[in-house]
Amino acid sequence: MTKNIKERLDHIVPDHITLTHSKKSKILAEAGHHINHKRGEAKRSIIPVLSVLFIIIVTGISAAAFIQQHEQESALQAVLNKDLKAVTIPGIDYSQLITSQYIDDTNELVYINDDEIYAYSTENQEIQRLVASNENAQINNFTANQNWLIWEDIHSNTLHVLNRHTQEQDVYHHSSASIQLADDYLITNRFDSFPGYSIIHLPTKETKNVHRQTGLGANSMAGILGEYLVIPERFQEGSSKLTRFFLYNIKSGKLLEEYTLPYEQAENITITEEKIYAQLSNSDEPYILGYIDLESGKYHKLDVPAFDAYAVHHNYLALSIPDKKGSNTVELFKLEEKSTKPIRAFADIEERLVKPRFTGNGTLVVNSESTYFSMYLLDVNNLNEK
């Protein structure tokens, strides 16, 4: 009898639920106890015994599932508590930190302060001045990685390129609406003699003009991933406004594909391995978060809470959403097939969090509006292990 019950127990328990040997033995023992207790009344007890056995098995399965879920959530929370890093740079104002950039390879936050550029090491808490102030210089924008530092001086309308290893500096005399780095390539959105996007290979200084803008401009910088570049541009067709997305290969400068969406505004363009994400809207309508599937070319709208800013990396999504205080703050979600699962990444942080952005390697960076303007860093790659 015990053997038969054990076989039925193994058959009933789903594959994804793991019962330890002790749990199985306990269930079998309880089932056997009920059977032996009623052996003299076997004929009348078949249904009650099976009912009891069923209840015991279901209870065991439910308990095991609950325990497994609790263990997984506890493990995830332990990773969050361990890997969520608070960074406070003494004496630096919120307005400087809100435009800062984090570099994973060197563990440093790069920021502008008083027309100088600094790097703060999150490992040893040391500050290094990367660019000293020159007379009349006005540093308006910058971008950086472990090899290069590029900044604009709006007083002289010049673009400065610094090799961080050799300290060699090149100067370009043109103005740009945006500057972005992709490894050794600099992507600029110019508005001088060539109104559009140019790509400079920094080691060789070779320049390619790849995309001349002919529309109504854009609400977002380009999206970059590896050797791919997505350029958004607004157009008017009749009484309708729409946004086109131009996908280029950075190394060759060739146009690979073109997509069109019926939205006037497309903000915060982000490209991943399979999708082009955008924060979309028409006129004063609420934002929509959607993506273009690069394989099929089809557009999909995501079902997410109301938001006013987002950042995405692989299957992790950060949203700035309304909070209980009547403002908004950043929360982290995991993108699943048809839904979003909240992750309590910032549950213990009381201050308001703003401006979520991911590094290319997957570190989520957010600013806080605390007294000391602390920033928080979280590498979401570690969450995949739990």
Short mmCIF file of C-alpha atoms in Angstrom, two decimals:
data_model
loop_
_atom_site.label_atom_id
_atom_site.label_comp_id
_atom_site.label_asym_id
_atom_site.label_seq_id
_atom_site.Cartn_x
_atom_site.Cartn_y
_atom_site.Cartn_z
CA MET A 1 0.00 0.00 0.00
CA THR A 2 2.80 2.42 0.95
CA LYS A 3 4.53 1.70 -2.34
CA ASN A 4 1.34 2.53 -4.28
CA ILE A 5 0.86 5.76 -2.37
CA LYS A 6 4.49 6.71 -3.02
CA GLU A 7 4.04 6.08 -6.74
CA ARG A 8 0.88 8.21 -6.81
CA LEU A 9 2.64 10.92 -4.82
CA ASP A 10 5.51 11.01 -7.35
CA HIS A 11 2.96 11.15 -10.16
CA ILE A 12 0.81 13.91 -8.63
CA VAL A 13 3.59 16.32 -7.56
CA PRO A 14 4.43 18.64 -10.51
CA ASP A 15 7.96 18.54 -11.95
CA HIS A 16 8.76 22.12 -10.95
CA ILE A 17 7.99 21.41 -7.24
CA THR A 18 10.81 19.70 -5.37
CA LEU A 19 9.90 17.79 -2.17
CA THR A 20 12.80 16.71 -0.01
CA HIS A 21 13.06 13.09 1.13
CA SER A 22 11.99 14.10 4.65
CA LYS A 23 8.88 15.90 3.35
CA LYS A 24 7.89 12.88 1.24
CA SER A 25 8.42 10.55 4.20
CA LYS A 26 6.29 12.77 6.43
CA ILE A 27 3.43 12.78 3.91
CA LEU A 28 3.64 9.00 3.49
CA ALA A 29 3.74 8.47 7.25
CA GLU A 30 0.67 10.61 7.81
CA ALA A 31 -1.15 8.87 4.98
CA GLY A 32 -0.23 5.46 6.40
CA HIS A 33 -1.40 6.47 9.85
CA HIS A 34 -4.82 7.42 8.54
CA ILE A 35 -5.09 4.18 6.53
CA ASN A 36 -4.10 1.89 9.43
CA HIS A 37 -6.41 3.72 11.80
CA LYS A 38 -9.34 2.96 9.53
CA ARG A 39 -8.29 -0.49 8.30
CA GLY A 40 -11.22 -2.21 10.07
CA GLU A 41 -13.64 -0.04 8.18
CA ALA A 42 -11.94 -0.23 4.80
CA LYS A 43 -15.06 -0.43 2.76
CA ARG A 44 -16.56 2.71 4.24
CA SER A 45 -13.24 4.52 4.46
CA ILE A 46 -11.98 4.43 0.89
CA ILE A 47 -13.35 7.85 -0.01
CA PRO A 48 -12.41 9.56 3.31
CA VAL A 49 -8.88 8.11 3.18
CA LEU A 50 -8.37 9.28 -0.39
CA SER A 51 -9.74 12.68 0.58
CA VAL A 52 -7.34 12.92 3.50
CA LEU A 53 -4.47 11.75 1.31
CA PHE A 54 -5.41 14.33 -1.32
CA ILE A 55 -5.53 17.11 1.30
CA ILE A 56 -2.16 16.08 2.72
CA ILE A 57 -0.55 15.98 -0.72
CA VAL A 58 -2.04 19.32 -1.79
CA THR A 59 -0.99 20.86 1.51
CA GLY A 60 2.51 19.51 1.06
CA ILE A 61 2.71 20.81 -2.51
CA SER A 62 1.39 24.23 -1.48
CA ALA A 63 3.80 24.40 1.42
CA ALA A 64 6.71 23.39 -0.78
CA ALA A 65 5.77 25.96 -3.42
CA PHE A 66 5.43 28.65 -0.75
CA ILE A 67 8.78 27.72 0.77
CA GLN A 68 10.50 27.74 -2.62
CA GLN A 69 8.99 31.12 -3.52
CA HIS A 70 9.95 32.52 -0.12
CA GLU A 71 13.50 31.20 -0.48
CA GLN A 72 13.81 32.72 -3.96
CA GLU A 73 12.49 36.09 -2.78
CA SER A 74 14.78 36.04 0.25
CA ALA A 75 17.77 35.23 -1.96
CA LEU A 76 16.84 38.04 -4.35
CA GLN A 77 16.42 40.52 -1.49
CA ALA A 78 19.82 39.49 -0.13
CA VAL A 79 21.39 40.25 -3.52
CA LEU A 80 19.59 43.61 -3.65
CA ASN A 81 20.73 44.53 -0.15
CA LYS A 82 24.29 43.52 -0.97
CA ASP A 83 24.61 45.05 -4.44
CA LEU A 84 22.66 48.30 -4.10
CA LYS A 85 25.39 50.89 -3.67
CA ALA A 86 24.85 54.41 -2.34
CA VAL A 87 27.30 57.03 -3.61
CA THR A 88 27.63 60.46 -2.00
CA ILE A 89 30.11 63.03 -3.34
CA PRO A 90 30.63 65.76 -0.72
CA GLY A 91 30.04 69.33 -1.82
CA ILE A 92 28.64 68.50 -5.26
CA ASP A 93 25.27 69.95 -6.16
CA TYR A 94 22.27 68.10 -7.55
CA SER A 95 22.49 69.95 -10.88
CA GLN A 96 25.98 68.52 -11.49
CA LEU A 97 25.07 64.98 -10.48
CA ILE A 98 21.89 64.76 -12.53
CA THR A 99 24.01 64.79 -15.72
CA SER A 100 26.76 62.52 -14.39
CA GLN A 101 27.75 59.33 -16.18
CA TYR A 102 28.86 56.07 -14.58
CA ILE A 103 31.63 54.02 -16.20
CA ASP A 104 31.52 50.33 -15.24
CA ASP A 105 35.03 49.47 -16.41
CA THR A 106 36.66 52.05 -14.13
CA ASN A 107 34.01 52.22 -11.38
CA GLU A 108 33.81 55.99 -11.59
CA LEU A 109 31.18 58.70 -11.81
CA VAL A 110 32.15 61.48 -14.21
CA TYR A 111 30.56 64.91 -13.76
CA ILE A 112 30.95 68.62 -14.54
CA ASN A 113 31.56 71.17 -11.78
CA ASP A 114 32.40 74.85 -12.40
CA ASP A 115 33.39 74.22 -16.03
CA GLU A 116 35.77 71.45 -15.00
CA ILE A 117 35.31 67.70 -15.38
CA TYR A 118 35.93 65.28 -12.52
CA ALA A 119 35.85 61.54 -11.91
CA TYR A 120 34.80 60.11 -8.56
CA SER A 121 35.99 56.58 -7.80
CA THR A 122 33.26 54.51 -6.15
CA GLU A 123 35.92 52.04 -4.98
CA ASN A 124 38.28 54.30 -3.03
CA GLN A 125 36.12 57.46 -2.76
CA GLU A 126 38.78 59.61 -4.43
CA ILE A 127 38.14 62.55 -6.77
CA GLN A 128 40.31 63.16 -9.82
CA ARG A 129 40.16 66.27 -11.97
CA LEU A 130 40.13 65.23 -15.61
CA VAL A 131 39.76 68.63 -17.30
CA ALA A 132 40.89 71.89 -15.73
CA SER A 133 39.10 75.15 -16.40
CA ASN A 134 40.41 77.39 -19.16
CA GLU A 135 39.78 81.11 -19.37
CA ASN A 136 36.26 81.82 -20.71
CA ALA A 137 35.58 78.11 -21.23
CA GLN A 138 31.97 76.99 -20.82
CA ILE A 139 31.62 73.22 -20.73
CA ASN A 140 28.06 72.42 -21.71
CA ASN A 141 28.01 68.72 -22.45
CA PHE A 142 30.27 65.68 -22.19
CA THR A 143 30.45 61.94 -22.74
CA ALA A 144 33.05 59.48 -21.50
CA ASN A 145 34.17 55.87 -21.30
CA GLN A 146 37.33 54.19 -20.02
CA ASN A 147 39.33 55.32 -23.08
CA TRP A 148 37.92 58.68 -24.14
CA LEU A 149 36.54 61.92 -22.72
CA ILE A 150 34.70 64.30 -25.04
CA TRP A 151 33.23 67.67 -24.12
CA GLU A 152 31.79 70.77 -25.77
CA ASP A 153 32.92 74.33 -25.10
CA ILE A 154 29.97 76.50 -26.08
CA HIS A 155 31.99 79.69 -25.66
CA SER A 156 34.34 78.77 -28.51
CA ASN A 157 31.95 76.38 -30.33
CA THR A 158 34.54 73.62 -30.18
CA LEU A 159 34.41 69.90 -29.53
CA HIS A 160 37.33 68.47 -27.51
CA VAL A 161 38.42 64.83 -27.68
CA LEU A 162 40.81 63.59 -24.97
CA ASN A 163 42.55 60.22 -25.10
CA ARG A 164 42.51 59.23 -21.42
CA HIS A 165 45.57 57.00 -21.78
CA THR A 166 47.91 59.24 -23.77
CA GLN A 167 46.35 62.61 -22.74
CA GLU A 168 46.47 63.62 -26.42
CA GLN A 169 43.71 66.08 -27.25
CA ASP A 170 42.03 66.92 -30.56
CA VAL A 171 39.75 69.88 -31.21
CA TYR A 172 36.94 70.02 -33.77
CA HIS A 173 35.35 73.32 -34.77
CA HIS A 174 31.70 72.47 -35.05
CA SER A 175 28.60 72.55 -32.85
CA SER A 176 26.48 69.55 -31.96
CA ALA A 177 23.06 69.00 -30.46
CA SER A 178 24.32 65.76 -28.89
CA ILE A 179 27.53 63.75 -28.51
CA GLN A 180 27.60 60.01 -27.75
CA LEU A 181 30.30 57.34 -27.50
CA ALA A 182 30.24 53.79 -28.80
CA ASP A 183 33.60 52.26 -27.87
CA ASP A 184 36.08 54.08 -30.16
CA TYR A 185 33.40 55.83 -32.21
CA LEU A 186 32.01 59.30 -31.52
CA ILE A 187 28.49 60.00 -32.79
CA THR A 188 27.56 63.67 -33.13
CA ASN A 189 24.26 65.27 -34.08
CA ARG A 190 25.49 68.41 -35.80
CA PHE A 191 23.64 71.57 -36.83
CA ASP A 192 26.34 73.33 -38.88
CA SER A 193 27.25 72.74 -42.53
CA PHE A 194 25.97 69.16 -42.26
CA PRO A 195 22.71 69.14 -40.28
CA GLY A 196 22.62 65.55 -39.18
CA TYR A 197 24.58 62.67 -37.71
CA SER A 198 28.30 62.11 -38.21
CA ILE A 199 30.48 59.27 -36.96
CA ILE A 200 34.15 59.80 -36.07
CA HIS A 201 36.47 56.83 -35.60
CA LEU A 202 38.60 58.36 -32.86
CA PRO A 203 41.86 56.37 -33.27
CA THR A 204 42.09 57.22 -37.00
CA LYS A 205 40.02 60.47 -36.93
CA GLU A 206 38.09 59.22 -39.98
CA THR A 207 34.72 61.02 -40.24
CA LYS A 208 31.56 59.83 -42.00
CA ASN A 209 28.40 61.86 -42.50
CA VAL A 210 25.75 59.15 -42.26
CA HIS A 211 22.34 60.76 -41.82
CA ARG A 212 21.17 64.15 -43.05
CA GLN A 213 18.10 65.33 -41.16
CA THR A 214 15.29 66.50 -43.41
CA GLY A 215 12.33 66.33 -41.03
CA LEU A 216 11.16 68.29 -37.99
CA GLY A 217 13.95 67.27 -35.64
CA ALA A 218 13.60 64.81 -32.79
CA ASN A 219 12.68 64.55 -29.11
CA SER A 220 15.48 62.15 -28.26
CA MET A 221 19.12 61.41 -28.78
CA ALA A 222 20.03 58.34 -30.80
CA GLY A 223 19.98 54.86 -29.31
CA ILE A 224 23.27 52.94 -29.34
CA LEU A 225 24.10 49.28 -28.75
CA GLY A 226 27.41 47.81 -29.83
CA GLU A 227 27.77 48.63 -33.51
CA TYR A 228 24.13 49.65 -34.00
CA LEU A 229 22.77 53.19 -34.06
CA VAL A 230 19.07 54.15 -34.07
CA ILE A 231 18.28 57.73 -35.13
CA PRO A 232 14.76 59.09 -34.50
CA GLU A 233 13.29 61.88 -36.61
CA ARG A 234 9.85 63.52 -36.73
CA PHE A 235 8.00 64.13 -39.99
CA GLN A 236 4.69 65.62 -41.04
CA GLU A 237 2.55 63.87 -43.62
CA GLY A 238 -0.62 65.81 -44.38
CA SER A 239 -2.21 66.69 -41.07
CA SER A 240 -0.46 63.87 -39.22
CA LYS A 241 2.90 63.84 -37.47
CA LEU A 242 4.90 60.66 -37.16
CA THR A 243 8.33 59.43 -36.10
CA ARG A 244 10.73 57.39 -38.19
CA PHE A 245 13.56 55.30 -36.80
CA PHE A 246 16.67 54.79 -38.93
CA LEU A 247 18.87 51.83 -38.01
CA TYR A 248 22.54 52.18 -39.02
CA ASN A 249 25.69 50.12 -38.66
CA ILE A 250 28.18 52.35 -36.85
CA LYS A 251 31.31 50.82 -38.36
CA SER A 252 30.18 50.88 -41.98
CA GLY A 253 27.82 53.85 -41.75
CA LYS A 254 25.25 51.94 -43.83
CA LEU A 255 21.49 52.23 -43.35
CA LEU A 256 20.15 48.80 -42.39
CA GLU A 257 16.44 49.39 -41.83
CA GLU A 258 13.77 52.05 -41.41
CA TYR A 259 10.67 51.92 -39.19
CA THR A 260 7.70 54.30 -38.81
CA LEU A 261 5.36 54.82 -35.84
CA PRO A 262 2.28 57.10 -35.77
CA TYR A 263 3.48 59.15 -32.79
CA GLU A 264 4.49 62.79 -32.76
CA GLN A 265 6.95 62.37 -29.91
CA ALA A 266 9.39 59.55 -29.34
CA GLU A 267 11.69 60.04 -26.36
CA ASN A 268 14.55 58.16 -24.74
CA ILE A 269 15.23 55.82 -27.66
CA THR A 270 16.86 52.61 -26.42
CA ILE A 271 18.03 49.68 -28.51
CA THR A 272 18.53 46.18 -27.10
CA GLU A 273 19.55 42.96 -28.84
CA GLU A 274 16.03 42.39 -30.17
CA LYS A 275 14.04 45.61 -29.76
CA ILE A 276 13.92 49.38 -30.14
CA TYR A 277 12.15 50.92 -27.14
CA ALA A 278 10.65 54.42 -27.00
CA GLN A 279 8.56 56.62 -24.73
CA LEU A 280 5.76 57.64 -27.10
CA SER A 281 2.98 60.23 -27.10
CA ASN A 282 0.79 62.48 -29.22
CA SER A 283 0.11 66.08 -28.13
CA ASP A 284 -0.84 66.07 -24.43
CA GLU A 285 -1.66 62.37 -24.20
CA PRO A 286 -0.11 60.22 -21.44
CA TYR A 287 3.13 58.46 -22.29
CA ILE A 288 3.05 54.99 -23.82
CA LEU A 289 5.96 52.59 -23.56
CA GLY A 290 6.37 50.48 -26.67
CA TYR A 291 8.95 48.72 -28.78
CA ILE A 292 9.66 47.64 -32.33
CA ASP A 293 10.60 43.99 -32.72
CA LEU A 294 13.75 44.01 -34.85
CA GLU A 295 13.05 40.55 -36.27
CA SER A 296 9.44 41.08 -37.33
CA GLY A 297 9.42 44.87 -37.63
CA LYS A 298 6.14 44.97 -35.69
CA TYR A 299 5.26 47.47 -32.97
CA HIS A 300 4.12 46.33 -29.52
CA LYS A 301 2.72 48.37 -26.65
CA LEU A 302 3.74 47.38 -23.13
CA ASP A 303 1.21 47.24 -20.30
CA VAL A 304 2.98 49.27 -17.61
CA PRO A 305 1.90 51.68 -14.84
CA ALA A 306 1.61 55.39 -15.64
CA PHE A 307 5.12 56.84 -15.84
CA ASP A 308 7.09 59.90 -16.88
CA ALA A 309 10.55 58.37 -17.40
CA TYR A 310 11.95 54.92 -18.07
CA ALA A 311 15.14 52.95 -18.63
CA VAL A 312 15.48 49.40 -19.90
CA HIS A 313 18.25 46.79 -20.02
CA HIS A 314 17.49 43.29 -21.32
CA ASN A 315 14.44 42.21 -19.28
CA TYR A 316 14.76 44.82 -16.52
CA LEU A 317 12.70 47.99 -16.62
CA ALA A 318 13.01 51.05 -14.38
CA LEU A 319 10.04 53.43 -14.29
CA SER A 320 9.49 56.78 -12.64
CA ILE A 321 5.92 56.32 -11.39
CA PRO A 322 3.53 58.11 -8.99
CA ASP A 323 4.14 57.43 -5.30
CA LYS A 324 1.99 57.67 -2.16
CA LYS A 325 3.24 61.19 -1.43
CA GLY A 326 1.68 62.68 -4.55
CA SER A 327 5.00 62.89 -6.39
CA ASN A 328 6.88 60.18 -8.29
CA THR A 329 9.87 57.96 -7.73
CA VAL A 330 11.80 55.19 -9.47
CA GLU A 331 10.83 51.54 -9.15
CA LEU A 332 12.35 48.47 -10.79
CA PHE A 333 10.41 45.79 -12.67
CA LYS A 334 11.23 42.56 -14.46
CA LEU A 335 9.74 42.25 -17.93
CA GLU A 336 7.93 38.95 -18.38
CA GLU A 337 6.10 37.63 -21.42
CA LYS A 338 2.84 39.53 -20.90
CA SER A 339 3.36 41.47 -17.68
CA THR A 340 5.79 43.32 -15.45
CA LYS A 341 6.86 41.96 -12.07
CA PRO A 342 7.81 44.52 -9.37
CA ILE A 343 11.21 44.12 -7.73
CA ARG A 344 11.67 45.76 -4.33
CA ALA A 345 15.05 47.21 -5.21
CA PHE A 346 14.53 50.54 -3.47
CA ALA A 347 12.04 49.51 -0.77
CA ASP A 348 14.23 50.78 2.08
CA ILE A 349 15.02 54.14 0.48
CA GLU A 350 12.78 56.94 1.72
CA GLU A 351 13.94 59.80 -0.48
CA ARG A 352 12.55 60.48 -3.94
CA LEU A 353 14.51 58.87 -6.79
CA VAL A 354 14.75 60.40 -10.25
CA LYS A 355 16.27 60.01 -13.71
CA PRO A 356 16.76 56.26 -14.13
CA ARG A 357 19.37 55.23 -16.70
CA PHE A 358 21.30 52.05 -17.44
CA THR A 359 24.91 51.77 -18.47
CA GLY A 360 25.65 49.54 -21.44
CA ASN A 361 26.81 46.82 -19.05
CA GLY A 362 23.61 46.84 -17.01
CA THR A 363 24.19 49.10 -14.01
CA LEU A 364 21.06 51.04 -13.08
CA VAL A 365 21.89 54.61 -12.00
CA VAL A 366 19.41 56.87 -10.19
CA ASN A 367 19.69 60.23 -8.46
CA SER A 368 18.05 61.00 -5.14
CA GLU A 369 16.69 64.22 -3.73
CA SER A 370 18.13 63.56 -0.29
CA THR A 371 19.99 66.14 1.78
CA TYR A 372 23.35 65.06 0.34
CA PHE A 373 22.06 64.22 -3.16
CA SER A 374 23.20 60.60 -2.93
CA MET A 375 23.12 58.42 -6.03
CA TYR A 376 22.32 54.71 -6.15
CA LEU A 377 23.90 52.05 -8.36
CA LEU A 378 22.55 48.54 -8.94
CA ASP A 379 24.03 45.95 -11.31
CA VAL A 380 20.95 44.04 -12.50
CA ASN A 381 23.08 41.27 -14.02
CA ASN A 382 23.47 39.84 -10.52
CA LEU A 383 19.70 39.52 -10.21
CA ASN A 384 19.60 36.99 -13.06
CA GLU A 385 21.29 34.46 -10.81
CA LYS A 386 18.33 34.42 -8.40
#
